[in-house]
Amino acid sequence: MELGARAAVLAGIGSWLPPRIVTNEELAGELDTSDAWIRTRTGIGSRHVSAPGTATSDLAVEAGSRALKSAGAAEADAVLVATTTPDRPCPATAPEVASRLGLGTVPAFDVAAVCSGFVYGLAVASGLIASGSARRVLLIGADTYSTILDPADRTTRAVFGDGAGAVVLRAGQASEVGALGPFDLGSDGAFADLITVPGGGSRQPVGGDRYFRMQGKKVFRRAVAQMAASSRAVLERTGWTVADVDRVVAHQANQRILDAVAAELGVPAGRVVSQIERVGNTSAASIPLALADAALGGGLRPGHRVLLTAFGGGLTWGSTVLRWPDVAPVAG
Ligand code: UT7
């Protein structure tokens, strides 16, 4: 195999949602909010929330084992976990996940790019494969935001849910169906405070605010503009036009953001994958969860030209493309 032609090819996909569903009505029983407000402003009807004591690695192991099953693989050369809610500040969550999955002593590390973490992880996995460092990579996007939300913050409680999604990427040829295309990645740390957990790091090691804080309105505008710009950039690099795109799978932050990105790009609404009504915003898990859900539901079919785009804290953003391969997702 020629080094230059080596590409990461999607070979399996798995997902996991904790069983407990929290409806808007349940939230409204506890906070000053309503089903009507949440649906109108976000498109969310319910979200999954982990049982107390559940850690991100627990969700990651569930999704990871399903992705391996979907790929028919028992081994991987590297394990990456994209997450904002690691089990602890140190060490990373991925080594424990690799061990619990029985993958031995393979390289394993976390990717910290908040809601763009899965797309950043795809880029890192592609690099490991293209350089010949790995032939098969397990990438898991997993988040347990219920552990970092302020119980009294009606806005973030309405938006975020828990979940995990995972893919297996194998070494293959760039011309194959399922091969990841070029990437567009970016960040703007001048706006780090728009999405933040201020405390618990080296800046405020003790006594700081340990809850997730988001300036929603400011983030909204940037999310739409940046996902549209990043999508255009990656399409241009790929040599596709917007009309070539069969499905857009964007980070599931808010239905109004998905609608606005589609309108900005000129993509018909029927080509935009959305699972947000049932799961809310699951951060690094949202893209693989939406891919698995759409592939299982028939909305995403083999051969479809798919555009992936994400935006999140950092600020960070990223996009890539692939033609959807004939894989059977394993969901849980
Ligand atoms: O995932 C990473 C990237 N994240 C995003 O892309 C999220 C982007 N932002 C958003 O999705 C939206 O900004 C939110 C859903 C977070 C908020 O929606 P919004 O339409 O921007 O509302 P807002 O924050 O401007 O608040 C409008 C009003 C406020 O009341 P006043 O000041 O107008 O009286 C809020 O206090 O709605 C109020 N409000 C609520 N009311 C009922 C905020 N949250 C709620 C709530 N229920 N849950």
Coordinates of C-alpha atoms and ligand atoms in Angstrom, one line a residue:
M1 CA 0.0 0.0 0.0
E2 CA 1.3 3.4 -0.9
L3 CA 1.8 5.7 2.1
G4 CA 0.2 8.7 0.3
A5 CA -2.9 6.8 -0.6
R6 CA -3.5 5.5 3.0
A7 CA -6.7 6.8 4.4
A8 CA -8.9 6.1 7.4
V9 CA -12.0 4.2 6.4
L10 CA -15.1 3.9 8.6
A11 CA -15.6 0.2 9.4
G12 CA -18.1 0.1 12.3
I13 CA -20.3 2.3 14.5
G14 CA -21.9 1.9 17.9
S15 CA -23.9 4.0 20.3
W16 CA -25.1 4.0 23.8
L17 CA -27.7 6.1 25.6
P18 CA -28.3 5.7 29.4
P19 CA -31.8 4.3 29.9
R20 CA -33.3 7.1 32.0
I21 CA -35.2 9.6 29.9
V22 CA -35.9 13.1 31.3
T23 CA -38.7 14.8 29.5
N24 CA -39.3 18.6 29.3
E25 CA -42.3 18.1 31.6
E26 CA -40.1 16.5 34.2
L27 CA -37.7 19.5 34.1
A28 CA -40.6 21.9 34.3
G29 CA -41.6 20.3 37.5
E30 CA -38.3 21.2 39.0
L31 CA -37.2 24.4 37.3
D32 CA -38.9 27.6 36.0
T33 CA -39.3 26.4 32.4
S34 CA -41.8 24.7 30.1
D35 CA -42.1 22.1 27.4
A36 CA -43.2 24.9 25.0
W37 CA -40.2 27.1 25.7
I38 CA -37.7 24.3 25.3
R39 CA -39.3 22.9 22.1
T40 CA -39.6 26.4 20.5
R41 CA -36.1 27.6 21.4
T42 CA -34.2 24.3 20.9
G43 CA -36.4 21.6 19.3
I44 CA -35.6 19.3 22.2
G45 CA -38.3 17.1 23.8
S46 CA -36.3 14.9 26.1
R47 CA -32.8 13.8 26.9
H48 CA -31.1 10.8 28.5
V49 CA -29.4 11.2 31.9
S50 CA -27.0 8.8 33.5
A51 CA -27.7 7.2 36.9
P52 CA -25.8 8.9 39.8
G53 CA -22.3 7.4 40.1
T54 CA -22.0 6.7 36.3
A55 CA -18.8 8.0 34.8
T56 CA -18.0 8.8 31.2
S57 CA -15.8 5.7 30.9
D58 CA -18.9 3.6 31.7
L59 CA -20.7 5.1 28.7
A60 CA -17.6 5.0 26.5
V61 CA -17.1 1.2 27.2
E62 CA -20.7 0.6 26.1
A63 CA -20.4 2.5 22.9
G64 CA -16.9 1.3 22.2
S65 CA -17.8 -2.4 22.5
R66 CA -20.7 -1.9 20.2
A67 CA -18.6 -0.2 17.6
L68 CA -16.1 -3.0 17.7
K69 CA -18.9 -5.5 17.3
S70 CA -20.3 -3.5 14.3
A71 CA -16.8 -3.6 12.7
G72 CA -16.4 -7.3 13.5
A73 CA -13.2 -6.4 15.3
A74 CA -11.7 -7.7 18.5
E75 CA -8.6 -5.5 18.5
A76 CA -7.6 -1.9 17.9
D77 CA -4.1 -0.3 17.7
A78 CA -5.2 2.9 19.4
V79 CA -8.1 4.2 21.5
L80 CA -9.2 7.9 21.5
V81 CA -11.9 9.3 23.8
A82 CA -13.2 12.7 22.9
T83 CA -14.8 14.2 26.0
T84 CA -15.3 17.3 28.2
T85 CA -16.3 15.2 31.2
P86 CA -13.4 12.8 31.8
D87 CA -13.7 10.5 34.8
R88 CA -11.1 12.7 36.6
P89 CA -8.6 15.4 35.7
C90 CA -5.8 12.9 35.6
P91 CA -5.2 10.4 34.1
A92 CA -7.1 10.5 30.8
T93 CA -10.2 8.3 30.4
A94 CA -9.1 6.5 27.3
P95 CA -6.5 4.1 28.9
E96 CA -9.0 2.8 31.3
V97 CA -11.6 2.4 28.5
A98 CA -9.0 0.5 26.4
S99 CA -8.2 -1.8 29.3
R100 CA -11.9 -2.5 30.2
L101 CA -12.6 -3.3 26.5
G102 CA -9.8 -5.9 26.6
L103 CA -7.7 -4.0 24.1
G104 CA -4.5 -4.5 26.1
T105 CA -1.7 -2.0 26.3
V106 CA -2.4 0.0 23.1
P107 CA -1.8 3.8 23.0
A108 CA -4.8 5.6 24.4
F109 CA -5.5 9.3 25.1
D110 CA -8.3 11.8 25.4
V111 CA -9.2 14.5 22.9
A112 CA -10.3 17.8 24.5
A113 CA -12.1 19.9 22.0
V114 CA -15.6 20.1 23.7
C115 CA -18.4 19.7 21.2
S116 CA -15.9 19.5 18.3
G117 CA -14.1 16.7 20.0
F118 CA -15.4 13.9 17.7
V119 CA -14.4 15.7 14.5
Y120 CA -11.0 16.6 16.0
G121 CA -10.7 12.9 17.0
L122 CA -11.5 11.8 13.5
A123 CA -8.6 14.0 12.3
V124 CA -6.2 12.6 14.8
A125 CA -7.2 9.0 14.0
S126 CA -6.8 9.8 10.3
G127 CA -3.3 11.1 11.0
L128 CA -2.4 8.0 13.0
I129 CA -3.5 5.8 10.2
A130 CA -2.1 7.9 7.3
S131 CA 1.3 7.9 9.1
G132 CA 1.3 4.2 9.5
S133 CA 1.3 4.4 13.3
A134 CA -2.0 2.5 13.5
R135 CA -4.1 0.2 11.2
R136 CA -7.3 0.3 13.3
V137 CA -8.4 3.1 15.7
L138 CA -11.3 3.1 18.1
L139 CA -12.6 6.6 18.5
I140 CA -15.3 7.2 21.1
G141 CA -17.2 10.5 21.7
A142 CA -18.6 10.3 25.2
D143 CA -20.0 12.9 27.6
T144 CA -21.8 12.9 30.9
Y145 CA -22.8 16.6 31.1
S146 CA -25.3 15.8 33.9
T147 CA -22.2 15.7 36.2
I148 CA -21.2 19.3 35.4
L149 CA -24.5 21.1 34.9
D150 CA -25.6 23.6 37.5
P151 CA -28.8 22.0 38.9
A152 CA -30.3 25.5 39.1
D153 CA -29.4 26.6 35.5
R154 CA -32.6 26.1 33.5
T155 CA -31.0 26.9 30.2
T156 CA -28.1 24.3 30.2
R157 CA -30.3 21.7 32.0
A158 CA -32.8 22.1 29.1
V159 CA -30.2 21.6 26.4
F160 CA -27.7 19.0 27.4
G161 CA -28.0 15.2 27.8
D162 CA -25.7 12.2 28.3
G163 CA -24.6 9.7 25.7
A164 CA -21.7 8.0 23.8
G165 CA -21.1 7.1 20.2
A166 CA -18.1 5.4 18.7
V167 CA -16.5 4.5 15.4
V168 CA -13.9 2.0 14.3
L169 CA -11.6 3.4 11.6
R170 CA -9.3 1.1 9.6
A171 CA -6.5 1.7 7.2
G172 CA -7.6 1.7 3.6
Q173 CA -7.5 3.7 0.3
A174 CA -8.7 7.3 -0.1
S175 CA -10.8 6.1 -3.1
E176 CA -12.9 3.6 -1.0
V177 CA -16.4 4.2 0.1
G178 CA -16.2 5.1 3.8
A179 CA -12.8 6.9 3.5
L180 CA -12.6 10.2 5.5
G181 CA -11.9 13.1 3.3
P182 CA -9.9 16.3 4.0
F183 CA -10.5 18.2 7.2
D184 CA -11.1 21.8 8.1
L185 CA -10.2 22.5 11.7
G186 CA -10.0 25.7 13.6
S187 CA -10.1 27.5 17.0
D188 CA -10.4 30.9 18.5
G189 CA -9.2 31.0 22.1
A190 CA -10.1 34.7 22.4
F191 CA -13.6 33.5 23.2
A192 CA -12.7 30.8 25.6
D193 CA -15.1 32.2 28.2
L194 CA -18.2 31.8 26.1
I195 CA -18.3 28.0 27.0
T196 CA -16.4 27.2 30.2
V197 CA -16.1 25.2 33.4
P198 CA -14.1 27.9 35.2
G199 CA -13.0 25.9 38.3
G200 CA -11.0 22.7 38.9
G201 CA -8.1 23.5 36.6
S202 CA -4.8 25.1 37.2
R203 CA -6.3 28.7 36.9
Q204 CA -8.7 28.1 39.8
P205 CA -7.5 24.9 41.4
V206 CA -9.6 25.4 44.6
G207 CA -12.9 27.2 45.3
G208 CA -13.7 27.9 41.6
D209 CA -17.0 27.3 39.9
R210 CA -17.1 23.6 38.9
Y211 CA -20.2 24.0 36.8
F212 CA -20.5 24.3 33.0
R213 CA -21.3 27.9 31.9
M214 CA -22.4 29.0 28.4
Q215 CA -23.3 32.4 27.0
G216 CA -25.9 30.9 24.7
K217 CA -26.8 33.8 22.5
K218 CA -23.2 34.7 21.6
V219 CA -22.4 31.0 21.0
F220 CA -25.5 30.6 18.8
R221 CA -24.4 33.3 16.3
R222 CA -20.8 32.0 16.1
A223 CA -21.9 28.4 15.8
V224 CA -24.0 29.1 12.7
A225 CA -21.5 31.3 11.0
Q226 CA -18.5 29.0 11.8
M227 CA -20.1 25.7 10.9
A228 CA -21.3 27.2 7.6
A229 CA -17.8 28.6 6.8
S230 CA -16.0 25.4 7.8
S231 CA -18.4 23.3 5.7
R232 CA -17.8 25.5 2.7
A233 CA -14.0 25.2 3.2
V234 CA -14.0 21.4 3.4
L235 CA -16.4 21.0 0.5
E236 CA -14.1 23.2 -1.6
R237 CA -11.1 21.0 -0.6
T238 CA -13.0 17.9 -1.4
G239 CA -14.2 19.2 -4.8
W240 CA -17.9 18.8 -3.9
T241 CA -20.6 21.4 -4.3
V242 CA -23.4 21.9 -1.8
A243 CA -25.7 20.1 -4.3
D244 CA -23.4 17.0 -4.1
V245 CA -24.1 16.6 -0.3
D246 CA -26.8 14.0 0.4
R247 CA -26.7 14.4 4.2
V248 CA -25.4 17.0 6.6
V249 CA -24.6 15.7 10.1
A250 CA -23.9 18.7 12.2
H251 CA -23.2 18.8 15.9
Q252 CA -26.7 18.6 17.5
A253 CA -26.6 21.8 19.6
N254 CA -30.0 23.2 18.8
Q255 CA -32.6 22.6 16.1
R256 CA -32.6 26.3 15.2
I257 CA -28.8 26.1 14.7
L258 CA -29.2 23.1 12.4
D259 CA -31.9 24.9 10.4
A260 CA -29.8 28.1 10.2
V261 CA -26.7 26.3 9.0
A262 CA -28.7 24.5 6.4
A263 CA -30.3 27.7 5.2
E264 CA -26.9 29.5 5.2
L265 CA -25.4 26.7 3.0
G266 CA -28.5 26.3 0.9
V267 CA -29.0 22.6 1.9
P268 CA -32.7 21.4 1.7
A269 CA -34.1 20.6 5.2
G270 CA -34.7 16.9 4.2
R271 CA -30.9 16.4 3.9
V272 CA -30.2 17.5 7.5
V273 CA -29.9 14.7 10.0
S274 CA -31.4 15.5 13.4
Q275 CA -31.8 13.4 16.5
I276 CA -32.0 16.4 18.8
E277 CA -35.7 16.0 19.8
R278 CA -34.9 12.8 21.6
V279 CA -31.4 13.3 23.0
G280 CA -30.6 17.0 23.2
N281 CA -27.0 18.2 23.0
T282 CA -24.7 15.3 23.9
S283 CA -21.5 17.3 23.1
A284 CA -18.7 15.0 21.8
A285 CA -21.2 12.1 21.4
S286 CA -23.7 14.0 19.2
I287 CA -22.3 13.3 15.7
P288 CA -21.7 9.5 16.1
L289 CA -25.0 9.2 17.9
A290 CA -26.8 11.0 15.1
L291 CA -24.9 8.9 12.4
A292 CA -25.8 5.6 14.1
D293 CA -29.4 6.7 14.6
A294 CA -29.9 7.9 11.0
A295 CA -28.2 4.8 9.6
L296 CA -30.4 2.5 11.6
G297 CA -33.5 4.5 10.7
G298 CA -32.8 4.4 7.0
G299 CA -32.3 8.1 6.6
L300 CA -28.6 7.6 6.0
R301 CA -27.8 5.0 3.3
P302 CA -24.7 3.4 1.9
G303 CA -23.2 5.6 -0.8
H304 CA -24.6 8.9 0.6
R305 CA -22.2 11.8 0.5
V306 CA -22.0 13.0 4.0
L307 CA -20.8 16.3 5.4
L308 CA -19.9 16.3 9.1
T309 CA -19.5 19.7 10.9
A310 CA -19.1 20.7 14.5
F311 CA -18.6 23.7 16.7
G312 CA -18.0 24.0 20.4
G313 CA -16.1 25.4 23.4
G314 CA -12.6 26.7 22.9
L315 CA -13.9 28.0 20.7
T316 CA -13.3 25.1 18.3
W317 CA -14.8 23.9 15.0
G318 CA -14.2 21.2 12.4
S319 CA -15.6 19.6 9.3
T320 CA -14.9 16.6 7.1
V321 CA -16.7 14.4 4.5
L322 CA -17.1 10.8 3.6
R323 CA -19.3 8.5 1.5
W324 CA -21.4 6.4 3.9
P325 CA -20.2 2.8 3.9
D326 CA -22.3 -0.3 4.2
V327 CA -21.9 -0.8 7.9
A328 CA -24.5 -2.1 10.4
P329 CA -24.6 0.1 13.5
V330 CA -25.0 -1.5 16.9
A331 CA -27.1 0.7 19.2
G332 CA -27.9 0.4 22.9
Ligands
UT7_1 O1 -22.8 22.7 22.0 C1 -21.8 23.6 21.9 C2 -22.3 24.9 21.3 N1 -23.5 25.3 21.9 C3 -24.4 25.9 21.2 O2 -24.3 26.0 20.1 C4 -25.6 26.5 22.0 C5 -26.0 27.8 21.3 N2 -27.1 28.5 22.0 C6 -28.3 28.1 22.1 O3 -28.7 27.0 21.6 C7 -29.4 29.0 22.7 O4 -28.8 30.3 22.9 C8 -30.0 28.5 24.0 C9 -30.9 27.4 23.8 C10 -28.9 28.1 25.0 C11 -30.8 29.6 24.7 O5 -31.8 30.1 23.8 P1 -32.0 31.6 23.4 O6 -33.1 31.7 22.5 O7 -30.6 32.2 23.0 O8 -32.4 32.2 24.8 P2 -31.7 33.3 25.8 O9 -30.5 32.7 26.5 O10 -31.4 34.6 25.0 O11 -32.8 33.6 26.7 C12 -34.1 34.2 26.3 C13 -35.0 34.3 27.5 C14 -34.4 34.9 28.7 O12 -35.4 35.6 29.4 P3 -35.4 37.2 29.3 O13 -34.1 37.7 29.7 O14 -35.7 37.5 27.9 O15 -36.5 37.5 30.3 C15 -34.0 33.6 29.5 O16 -33.9 33.9 30.9 O17 -35.4 32.9 27.8 C16 -35.1 32.7 29.2 N3 -34.8 31.3 29.3 C17 -35.7 30.3 29.6 N4 -37.0 30.4 29.8 C18 -37.6 29.3 30.1 C19 -33.6 30.7 29.2 N5 -33.7 29.4 29.4 C20 -35.0 29.1 29.7 C21 -35.7 28.0 29.9 N6 -37.0 28.1 30.1 N7 -35.1 26.7 30.0

